[in-house]
Structures are given as structure tokens and as C-alpha cells.
Short mmCIF file of C-alpha atoms in Angstrom, two decimals:
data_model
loop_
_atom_site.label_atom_id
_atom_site.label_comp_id
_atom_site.label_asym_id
_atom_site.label_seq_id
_atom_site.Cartn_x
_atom_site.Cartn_y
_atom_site.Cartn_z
CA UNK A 20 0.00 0.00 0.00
CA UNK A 21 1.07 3.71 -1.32
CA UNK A 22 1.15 5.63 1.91
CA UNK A 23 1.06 9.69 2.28
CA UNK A 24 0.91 11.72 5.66
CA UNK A 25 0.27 15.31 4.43
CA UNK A 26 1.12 17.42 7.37
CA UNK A 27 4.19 15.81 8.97
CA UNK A 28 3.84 18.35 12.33
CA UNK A 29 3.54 16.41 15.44
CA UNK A 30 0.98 13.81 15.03
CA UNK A 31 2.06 13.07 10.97
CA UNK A 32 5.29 13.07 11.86
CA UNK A 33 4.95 10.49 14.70
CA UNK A 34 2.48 8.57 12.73
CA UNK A 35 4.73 8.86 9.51
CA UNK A 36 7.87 8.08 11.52
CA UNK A 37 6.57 4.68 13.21
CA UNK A 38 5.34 3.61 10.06
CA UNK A 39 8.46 4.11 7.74
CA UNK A 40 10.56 2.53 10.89
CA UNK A 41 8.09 -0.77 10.54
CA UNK A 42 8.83 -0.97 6.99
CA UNK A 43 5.54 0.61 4.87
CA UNK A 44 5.90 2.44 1.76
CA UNK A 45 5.31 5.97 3.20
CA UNK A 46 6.09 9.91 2.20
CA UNK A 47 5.87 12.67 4.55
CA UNK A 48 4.83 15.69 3.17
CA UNK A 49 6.55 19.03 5.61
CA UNK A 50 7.79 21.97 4.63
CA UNK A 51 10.09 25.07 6.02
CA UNK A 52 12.57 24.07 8.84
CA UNK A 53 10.62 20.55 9.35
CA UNK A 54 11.16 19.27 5.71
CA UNK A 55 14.93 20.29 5.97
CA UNK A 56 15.21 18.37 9.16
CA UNK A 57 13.06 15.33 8.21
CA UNK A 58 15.13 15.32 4.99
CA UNK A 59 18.89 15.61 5.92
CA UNK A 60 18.63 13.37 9.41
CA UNK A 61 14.79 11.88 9.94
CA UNK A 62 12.58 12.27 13.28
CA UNK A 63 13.44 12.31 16.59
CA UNK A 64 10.82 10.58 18.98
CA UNK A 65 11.66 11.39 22.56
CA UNK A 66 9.46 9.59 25.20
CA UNK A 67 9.18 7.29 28.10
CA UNK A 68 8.78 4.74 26.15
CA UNK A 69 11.13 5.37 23.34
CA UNK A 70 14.32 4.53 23.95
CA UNK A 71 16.11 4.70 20.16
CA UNK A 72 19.40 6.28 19.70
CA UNK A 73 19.14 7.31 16.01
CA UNK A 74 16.53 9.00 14.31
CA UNK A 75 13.97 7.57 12.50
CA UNK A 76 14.96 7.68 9.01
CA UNK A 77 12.11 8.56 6.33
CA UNK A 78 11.09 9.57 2.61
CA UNK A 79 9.75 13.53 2.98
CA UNK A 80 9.19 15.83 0.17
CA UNK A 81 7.64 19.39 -0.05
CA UNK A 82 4.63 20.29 -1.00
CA UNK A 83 4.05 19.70 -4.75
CA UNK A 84 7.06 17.04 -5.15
CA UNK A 85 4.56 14.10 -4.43
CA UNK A 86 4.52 11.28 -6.66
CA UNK A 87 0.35 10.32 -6.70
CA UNK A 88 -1.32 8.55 -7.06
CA UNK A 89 -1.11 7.18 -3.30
CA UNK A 90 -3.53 4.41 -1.88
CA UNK A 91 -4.25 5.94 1.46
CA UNK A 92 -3.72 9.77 2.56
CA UNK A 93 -3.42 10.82 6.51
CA UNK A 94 -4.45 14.39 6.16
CA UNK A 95 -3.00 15.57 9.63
CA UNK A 96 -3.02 19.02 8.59
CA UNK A 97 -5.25 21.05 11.47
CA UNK A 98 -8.43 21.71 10.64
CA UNK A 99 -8.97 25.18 9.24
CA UNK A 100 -5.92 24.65 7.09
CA UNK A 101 -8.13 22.03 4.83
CA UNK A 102 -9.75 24.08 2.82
CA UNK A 103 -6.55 25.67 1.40
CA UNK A 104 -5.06 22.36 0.74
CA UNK A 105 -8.51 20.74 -0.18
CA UNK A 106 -7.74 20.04 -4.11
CA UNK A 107 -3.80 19.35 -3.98
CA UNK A 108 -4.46 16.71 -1.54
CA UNK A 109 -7.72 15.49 -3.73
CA UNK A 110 -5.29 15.36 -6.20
CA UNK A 111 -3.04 12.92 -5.17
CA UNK A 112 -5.44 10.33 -4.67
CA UNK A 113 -7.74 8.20 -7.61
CA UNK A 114 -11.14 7.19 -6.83
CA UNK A 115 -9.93 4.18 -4.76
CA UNK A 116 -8.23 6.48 -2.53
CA UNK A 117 -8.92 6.15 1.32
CA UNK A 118 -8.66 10.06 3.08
CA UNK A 119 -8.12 9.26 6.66
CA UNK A 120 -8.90 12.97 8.47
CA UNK A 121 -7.94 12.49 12.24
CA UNK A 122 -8.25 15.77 13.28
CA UNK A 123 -9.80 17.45 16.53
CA UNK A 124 -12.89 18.56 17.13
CA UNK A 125 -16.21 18.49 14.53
CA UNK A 126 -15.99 17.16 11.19
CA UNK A 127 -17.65 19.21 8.57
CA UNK A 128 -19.62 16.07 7.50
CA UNK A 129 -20.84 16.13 10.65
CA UNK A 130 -24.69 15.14 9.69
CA UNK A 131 -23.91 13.46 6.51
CA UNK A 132 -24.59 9.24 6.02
CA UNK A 133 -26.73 9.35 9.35
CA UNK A 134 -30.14 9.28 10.56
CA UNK A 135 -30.63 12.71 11.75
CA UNK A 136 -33.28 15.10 12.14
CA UNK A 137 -30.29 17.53 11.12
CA UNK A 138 -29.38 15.09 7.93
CA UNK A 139 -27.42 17.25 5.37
CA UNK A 140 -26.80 20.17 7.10
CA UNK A 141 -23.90 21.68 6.85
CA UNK A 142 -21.88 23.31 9.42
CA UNK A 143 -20.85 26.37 8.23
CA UNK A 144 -17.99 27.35 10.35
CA UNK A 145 -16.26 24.06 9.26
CA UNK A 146 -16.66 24.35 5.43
CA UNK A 147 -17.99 27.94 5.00
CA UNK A 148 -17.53 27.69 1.29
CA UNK A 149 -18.18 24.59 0.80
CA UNK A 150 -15.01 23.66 -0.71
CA UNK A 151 -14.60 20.49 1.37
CA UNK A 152 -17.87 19.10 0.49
CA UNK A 153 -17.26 19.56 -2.92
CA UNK A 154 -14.00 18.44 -2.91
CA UNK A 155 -13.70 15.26 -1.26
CA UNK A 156 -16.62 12.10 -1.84
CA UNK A 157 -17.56 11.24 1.73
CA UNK A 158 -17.34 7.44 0.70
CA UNK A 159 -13.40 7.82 0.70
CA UNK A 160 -13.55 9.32 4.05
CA UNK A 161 -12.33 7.51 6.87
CA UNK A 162 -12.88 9.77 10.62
CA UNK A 163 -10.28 9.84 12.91
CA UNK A 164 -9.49 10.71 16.56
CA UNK A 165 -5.68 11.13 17.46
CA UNK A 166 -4.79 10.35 21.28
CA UNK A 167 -1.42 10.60 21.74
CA UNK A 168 0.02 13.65 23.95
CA UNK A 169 2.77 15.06 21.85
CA UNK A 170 4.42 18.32 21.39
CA UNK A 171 7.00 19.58 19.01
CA UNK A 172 10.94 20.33 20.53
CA UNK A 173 12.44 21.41 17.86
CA UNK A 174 11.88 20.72 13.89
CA UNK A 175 11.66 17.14 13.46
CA UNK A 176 12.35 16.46 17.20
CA UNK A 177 8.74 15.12 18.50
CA UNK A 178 8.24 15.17 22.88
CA UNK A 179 5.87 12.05 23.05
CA UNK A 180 3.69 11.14 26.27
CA UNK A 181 2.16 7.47 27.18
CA UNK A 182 -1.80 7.24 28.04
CA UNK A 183 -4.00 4.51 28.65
CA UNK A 184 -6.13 5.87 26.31
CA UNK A 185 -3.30 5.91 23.41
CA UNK A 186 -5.00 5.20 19.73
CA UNK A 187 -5.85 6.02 16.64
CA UNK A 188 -9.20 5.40 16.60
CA UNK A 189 -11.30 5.60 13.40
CA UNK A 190 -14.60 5.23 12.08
CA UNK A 191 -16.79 5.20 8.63
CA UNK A 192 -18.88 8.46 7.94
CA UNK A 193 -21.88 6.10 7.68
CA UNK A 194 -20.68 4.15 10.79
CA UNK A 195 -20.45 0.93 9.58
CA UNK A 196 -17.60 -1.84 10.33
CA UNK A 197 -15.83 -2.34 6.67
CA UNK A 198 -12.59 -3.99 6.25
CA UNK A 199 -10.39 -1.04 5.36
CA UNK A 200 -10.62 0.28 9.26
CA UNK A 201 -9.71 -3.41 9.93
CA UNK A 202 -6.34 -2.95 7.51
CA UNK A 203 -5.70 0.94 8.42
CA UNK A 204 -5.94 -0.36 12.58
CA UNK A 205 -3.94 -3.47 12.06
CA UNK A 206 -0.88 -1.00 9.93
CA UNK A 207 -0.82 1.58 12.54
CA UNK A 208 -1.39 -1.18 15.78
CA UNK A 209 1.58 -3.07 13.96
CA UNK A 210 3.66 -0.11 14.09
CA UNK A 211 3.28 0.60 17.65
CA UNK A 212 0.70 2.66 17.55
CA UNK A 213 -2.70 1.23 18.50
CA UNK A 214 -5.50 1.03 16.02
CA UNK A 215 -8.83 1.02 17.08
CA UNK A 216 -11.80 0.44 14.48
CA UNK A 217 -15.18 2.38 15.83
CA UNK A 218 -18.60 1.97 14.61
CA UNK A 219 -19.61 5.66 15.97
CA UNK A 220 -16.46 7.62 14.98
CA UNK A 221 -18.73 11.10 16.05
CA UNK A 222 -19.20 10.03 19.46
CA UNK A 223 -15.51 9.18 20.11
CA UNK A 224 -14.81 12.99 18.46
CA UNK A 225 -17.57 14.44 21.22
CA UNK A 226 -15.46 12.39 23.62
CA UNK A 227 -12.47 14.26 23.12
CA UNK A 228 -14.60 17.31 22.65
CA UNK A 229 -15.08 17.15 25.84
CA UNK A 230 -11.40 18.08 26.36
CA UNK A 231 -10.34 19.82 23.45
CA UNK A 232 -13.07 22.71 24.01
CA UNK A 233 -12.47 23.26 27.94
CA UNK A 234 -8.97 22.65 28.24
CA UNK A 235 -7.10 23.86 24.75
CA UNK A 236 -9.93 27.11 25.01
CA UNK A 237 -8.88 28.12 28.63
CA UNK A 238 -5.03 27.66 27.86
CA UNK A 239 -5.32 30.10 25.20
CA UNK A 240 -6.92 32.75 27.33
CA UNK A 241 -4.62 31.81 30.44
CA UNK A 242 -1.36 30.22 29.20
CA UNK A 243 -2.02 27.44 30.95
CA UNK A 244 -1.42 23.64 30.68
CA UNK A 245 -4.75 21.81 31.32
CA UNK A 246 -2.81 20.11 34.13
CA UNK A 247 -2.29 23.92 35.84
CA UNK A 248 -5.59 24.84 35.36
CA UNK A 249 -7.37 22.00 36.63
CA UNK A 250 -5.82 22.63 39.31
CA UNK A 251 -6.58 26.00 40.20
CA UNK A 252 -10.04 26.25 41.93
CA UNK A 253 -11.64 29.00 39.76
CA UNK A 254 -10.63 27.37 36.55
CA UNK A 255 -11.32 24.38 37.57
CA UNK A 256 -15.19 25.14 37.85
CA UNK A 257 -14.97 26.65 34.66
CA UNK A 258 -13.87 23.91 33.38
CA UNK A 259 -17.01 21.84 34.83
CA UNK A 260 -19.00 24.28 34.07
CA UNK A 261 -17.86 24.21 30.02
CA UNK A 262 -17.53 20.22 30.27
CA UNK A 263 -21.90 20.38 31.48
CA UNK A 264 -21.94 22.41 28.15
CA UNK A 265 -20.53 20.12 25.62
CA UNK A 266 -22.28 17.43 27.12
CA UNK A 267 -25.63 18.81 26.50
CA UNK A 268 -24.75 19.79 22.95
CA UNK A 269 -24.06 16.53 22.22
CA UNK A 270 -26.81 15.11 23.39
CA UNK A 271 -28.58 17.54 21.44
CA UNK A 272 -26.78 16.80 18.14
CA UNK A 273 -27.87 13.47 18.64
CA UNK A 274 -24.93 12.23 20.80
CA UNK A 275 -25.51 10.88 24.55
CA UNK A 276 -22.27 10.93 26.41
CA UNK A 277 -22.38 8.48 29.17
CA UNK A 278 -19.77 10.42 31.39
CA UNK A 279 -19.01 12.24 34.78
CA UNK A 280 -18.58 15.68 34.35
CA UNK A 281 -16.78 16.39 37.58
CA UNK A 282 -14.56 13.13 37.14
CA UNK A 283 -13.06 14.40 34.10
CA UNK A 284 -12.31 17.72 35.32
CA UNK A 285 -10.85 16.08 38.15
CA UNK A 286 -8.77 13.46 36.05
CA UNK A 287 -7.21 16.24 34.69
CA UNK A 288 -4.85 16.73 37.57
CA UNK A 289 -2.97 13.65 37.62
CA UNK A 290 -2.36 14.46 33.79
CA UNK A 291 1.42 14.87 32.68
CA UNK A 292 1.62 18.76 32.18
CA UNK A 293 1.94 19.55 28.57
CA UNK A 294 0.79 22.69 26.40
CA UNK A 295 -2.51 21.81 24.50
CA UNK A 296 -1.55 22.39 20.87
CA UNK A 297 -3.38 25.18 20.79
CA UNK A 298 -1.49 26.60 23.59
CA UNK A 299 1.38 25.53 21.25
CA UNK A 300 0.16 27.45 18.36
CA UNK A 301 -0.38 30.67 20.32
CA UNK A 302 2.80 31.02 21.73
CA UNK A 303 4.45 30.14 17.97
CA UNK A 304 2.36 33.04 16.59
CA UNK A 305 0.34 29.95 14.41
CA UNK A 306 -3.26 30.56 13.80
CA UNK A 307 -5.28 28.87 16.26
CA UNK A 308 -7.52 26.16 15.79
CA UNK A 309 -11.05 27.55 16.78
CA UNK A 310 -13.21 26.37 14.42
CA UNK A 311 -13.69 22.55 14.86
CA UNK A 312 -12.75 22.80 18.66
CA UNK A 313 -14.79 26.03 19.52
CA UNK A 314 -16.84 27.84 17.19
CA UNK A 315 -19.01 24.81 15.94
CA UNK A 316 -20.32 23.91 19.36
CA UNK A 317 -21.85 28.02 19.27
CA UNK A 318 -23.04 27.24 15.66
CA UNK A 319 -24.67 23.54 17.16
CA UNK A 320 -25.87 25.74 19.96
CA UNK A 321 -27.64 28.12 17.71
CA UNK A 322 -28.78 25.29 15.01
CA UNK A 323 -30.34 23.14 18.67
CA UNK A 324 -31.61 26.06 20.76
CA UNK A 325 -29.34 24.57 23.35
CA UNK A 326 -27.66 27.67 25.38
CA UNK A 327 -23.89 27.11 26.18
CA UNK A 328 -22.78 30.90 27.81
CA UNK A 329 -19.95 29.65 29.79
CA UNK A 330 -18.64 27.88 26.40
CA UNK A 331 -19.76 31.32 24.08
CA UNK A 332 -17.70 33.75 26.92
CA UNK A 333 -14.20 31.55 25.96
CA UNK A 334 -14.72 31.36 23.07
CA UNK A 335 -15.13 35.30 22.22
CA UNK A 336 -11.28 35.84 24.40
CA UNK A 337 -9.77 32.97 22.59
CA UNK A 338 -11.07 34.18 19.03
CA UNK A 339 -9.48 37.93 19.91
CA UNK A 340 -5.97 36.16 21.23
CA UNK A 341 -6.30 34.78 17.74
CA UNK A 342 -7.15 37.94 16.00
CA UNK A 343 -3.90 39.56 18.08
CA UNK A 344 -1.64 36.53 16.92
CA UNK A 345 -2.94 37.48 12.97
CA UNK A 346 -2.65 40.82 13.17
CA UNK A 347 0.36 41.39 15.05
CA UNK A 348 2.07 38.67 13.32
CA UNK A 349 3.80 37.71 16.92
CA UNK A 350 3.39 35.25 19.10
CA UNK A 351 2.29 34.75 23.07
CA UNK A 352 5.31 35.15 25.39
CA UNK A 353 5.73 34.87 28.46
CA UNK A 354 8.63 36.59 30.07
CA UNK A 355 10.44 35.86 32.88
CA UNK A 356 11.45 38.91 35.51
CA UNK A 357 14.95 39.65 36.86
#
């Protein structure tokens, strides 16, 4: 199997790196300082659980020096950078091509290929234009859910983190249990990284919802790690607060989460104490990821009649440290005093 992973940042380049280490045919796609460091020495995986000397040698290219068409395409670009890339990627695929899209938050096909009072409606803030929907034939699409705690050191140099809940889980748009999850789990499971097949791939994205749009939200707003602001009291019933939120959304959307709100704020604190990767983005001076992990639960509110203020308040502070971060062209520092 032709492999691509377009969008070798921290998950593609784990992902790609693991795989090209157990022996698949696979390109990573980077560009800037990460291409030049993927190319001339590989990846570096640091973790407690790697323990290899040498980095992990692997085939990138740039942008536009693919060789298509692949068989299967891990598009771990963030989420409002699709649209931009929407018809190079297309166009490195055939009509046999699988699209695996394991990003966070929403998926803009969000009420496509289910029974739902809210069949075919499309959420704007994901796919505004509509490219997306034109662009890629929802029976290629495979969902996807990325846990694996990981930040990026340096270019090419990937901080990884164990959890009990580490997978890549994924799941048909129409939800149903075909053999190419089977084949996608077993490659990635093979290569150390678990694969887990899902016949609801939307509830396991509401799951880490529930995270994403509390946690990566308030460390924008208070450059904190989730770990740091779970445990300060105030944030901490934010947090719950938010969590109550999302829940009820998705339960609205058509999505009953079977989970304890104040447990999972709770959890949080015995969490290793990374930056979100939003947190991430705002201090690099990268535009943030709002869209799928914040904006779309205010456009589900809105679409439901479902109010979610605490949700709609962190939202409007994260959206203006993003508007800073654009129009500034800088990053969020923080400085240490003499």
C-alpha cells in the first residue's frame, strides 16, 4: 500500500515516523525548517517509552514534489488549514483512494450518512464555502481521533507522552464496520501505535470534545497547561462548568455521552503537564484552531436552541488572542522577571 501523511507536524510526523521505521511504503509531506530536518537526518521521537538512539529515518518531500497517485492519505493538517489544501491533496489520490482525516474537534460532514433530524446540514464554520464538500466524496472518508500527547521540541524532534487511552481510533462516515478500518488499525497497531476500528467515529470525536473545548480554550486565554488549570479552583469550575456544556450539545446533536462531568475535570490533575496544541500554536504566533474545537459547538448551539454561555464567553477571548496573533504577526510570550 502507497502511503502519504500530508502534514508531517507532530501527530504526521509520529504517525509517519513509526510507520516508515516498521517498513511501509510511506512519504511525509513538511515543509520550512521541518522538511529540511526530516530530509537531511529523519525524526526524533523522545518519550518514556522510546528509547532509540538514532533517528527515524524517512522519505519527505515538499509540498508539490509528491509522486500520486497514493492508496491511502493521513491528512494531519489542522483543521482550518483544509480548505486551502482541499484540491492538492484530492489530487493525489484516484477514486480508490482512502482520506483518513484524524483531526480534533467536529468534522464538517458532521450530519452526513446518518439518521438525523439535522441530515445534510452543513456546518458552516467548518466548510464555510463549501469547498470540502465539494472536494472530497464522503465514501473515501475515513474519521479519525488522534490520542497521543505530543508536542513539538524542535523541527523534526517530537516530545511524546504514554496514556492509557493511546490510539488512533477511526470510524466510517456512515458508521459501519468495513474492512479497510480493519487494515488501516492493524498497519498503525503493527507499528506501535494502536488502532482502534469504531462503529460511531462522532461520538468518540464528542469524547475528546469534551477536552479539546475546555482545556485547549482556557489555555489560550490563560497560558495554561490543562494540568495547571485543573488545578486552580476557579478554573477548575470553569472547566465543569464548560464540560456540562458540551455534554448537553451533544446530546442535542444526537450524541448521549455516558460520562461524569466532575470526574473528568478532576482526572485532569494527575495528567502529565503539557501545552494543549493550541497553547502551542499561540505562543508560535500559528493561527489557532477555533473552528472545529470552539466555534461549531456556538453554531450547534444556535442550530439546537441549546444555550452554552460559559462555552460562548471563551470562546469570544480565545477568538481575539487569535485575531492579536494574525494581526500582530507575533506570538504569546511569556517573560520571565529579573
Amino acid at each position: 500500500m502507497k502511503i502519504l501523511v500530508y502534514g508531517a507536524g507532530a501527530i504526521g510526523g509520529y504517525l509517519g515516523a513509526i510507520l516508515s521505521e516498521a517498513g511501509e511504503d510511506v512519504t511525509l509531506v513538511a515543509r520550512g525548517a521541518g522538511y529540511d530536518a526530516m530530509a537531511s537526518r529523519g525524526v526524533i521521537l523522545e518519550g518514556p517509552k522510546i528509547s532509540k538512539p538514532d533517528p527515524i529515518k524517512v522519505r519527505a518531500v515538499r509540498p508539490g514534489e509528491e509522486k500520486p497517485p497514493y492508496d491511502l492519505i493521513f491528512v494531519t493538517l489542522k483543521s482550518h488549514q483544509l480548505a486551502g489544501a482541499a484540491q492538492h491533496v484530492r489530487s493525489l489520490g484516484n477514486k480508490d483512494t482512502i482520506f483518513v482525516f484524524p483531526q480534533n474537534g467536529l468534522p464538517w460532514w458532521y450530519f452526513d450518512g446518518i439518521a438525523s433530524k439535522y441530515r445534510g446540514t452543513p456546518l458552516k464554520t467548518l466548510d464555510p464555502e463549501g469547498v470540502l464538500a465539494r472536494t472530497f466524496d464522503t465514501a473515501q472518508i475515513v474519521g479519525g481521533v488522534a490520542f497521543k500527547p505530543t508536542d513539538v521540541l524542535a523541527p523534526a524532534h517530537i516530545r511524546l507522552a504514554d496514556s492509557p487511552a493511546d490510539s488512533l481510533t477511526i470510524g466510517e462516515v456512515d458508521n459501519r464496520m468495513s474492512d479497510r478500518l480493519q487494515t488501516i488499525g492493524n498497519m498503525t497497531s503493527n507499528a506501535g501505535w494502536k488502532g482502534a476500528p469504531v462503529a460511531d467515529i462522532r461520538k468518540v470525536k464528542w469524547t475528546k470534545l469534551l477536552s479539546n473545548a475546555v482545556w485547549n480554550m482556557l489555555g489560550v486565554i490563560t497560558q495554561a497547561t490543562p494540568t495547571q488549570a485543573a488545578r486552580y479552583a476557579p478554573t477548575s469550575a470553569l472547566a465543569l462548568a464548560m464540560t456540562h456544556e458540551v455534554i448537553a450539545l451533544a446530546k442535542a446533536a444526537g450524541c448521549t455521552l455516558e460520562v461524569d462531568a466532575g470526574k473528568l475535570v478532576s482526572d485532569v490533575v494527575q495528567r502529565v503537564s503539557l501545552p494543549s496544541s493550541t497553547l502551542q500554536d499561540a505562543r508560535a504566533g500559528r493561527t489557532l484552531e477555533l473552528g472545529a474545537l470552539s466555534d461549531v459547538l456556538l453554531e450547534i448551539s444556535a442550530l439546537t436552541g441549546v444555550a452554552a454561555p460559559n462555552l460562548s464567553v471563551v470562546s469570544a477571548c480565545a477568538n481575539m488572542v487569535n485575531q492579536r496573533i494574525i494581526e500582530d504577526e507575533a506570538g504569546v510570550r511569556l517573560v520571565k522577571v529579573a
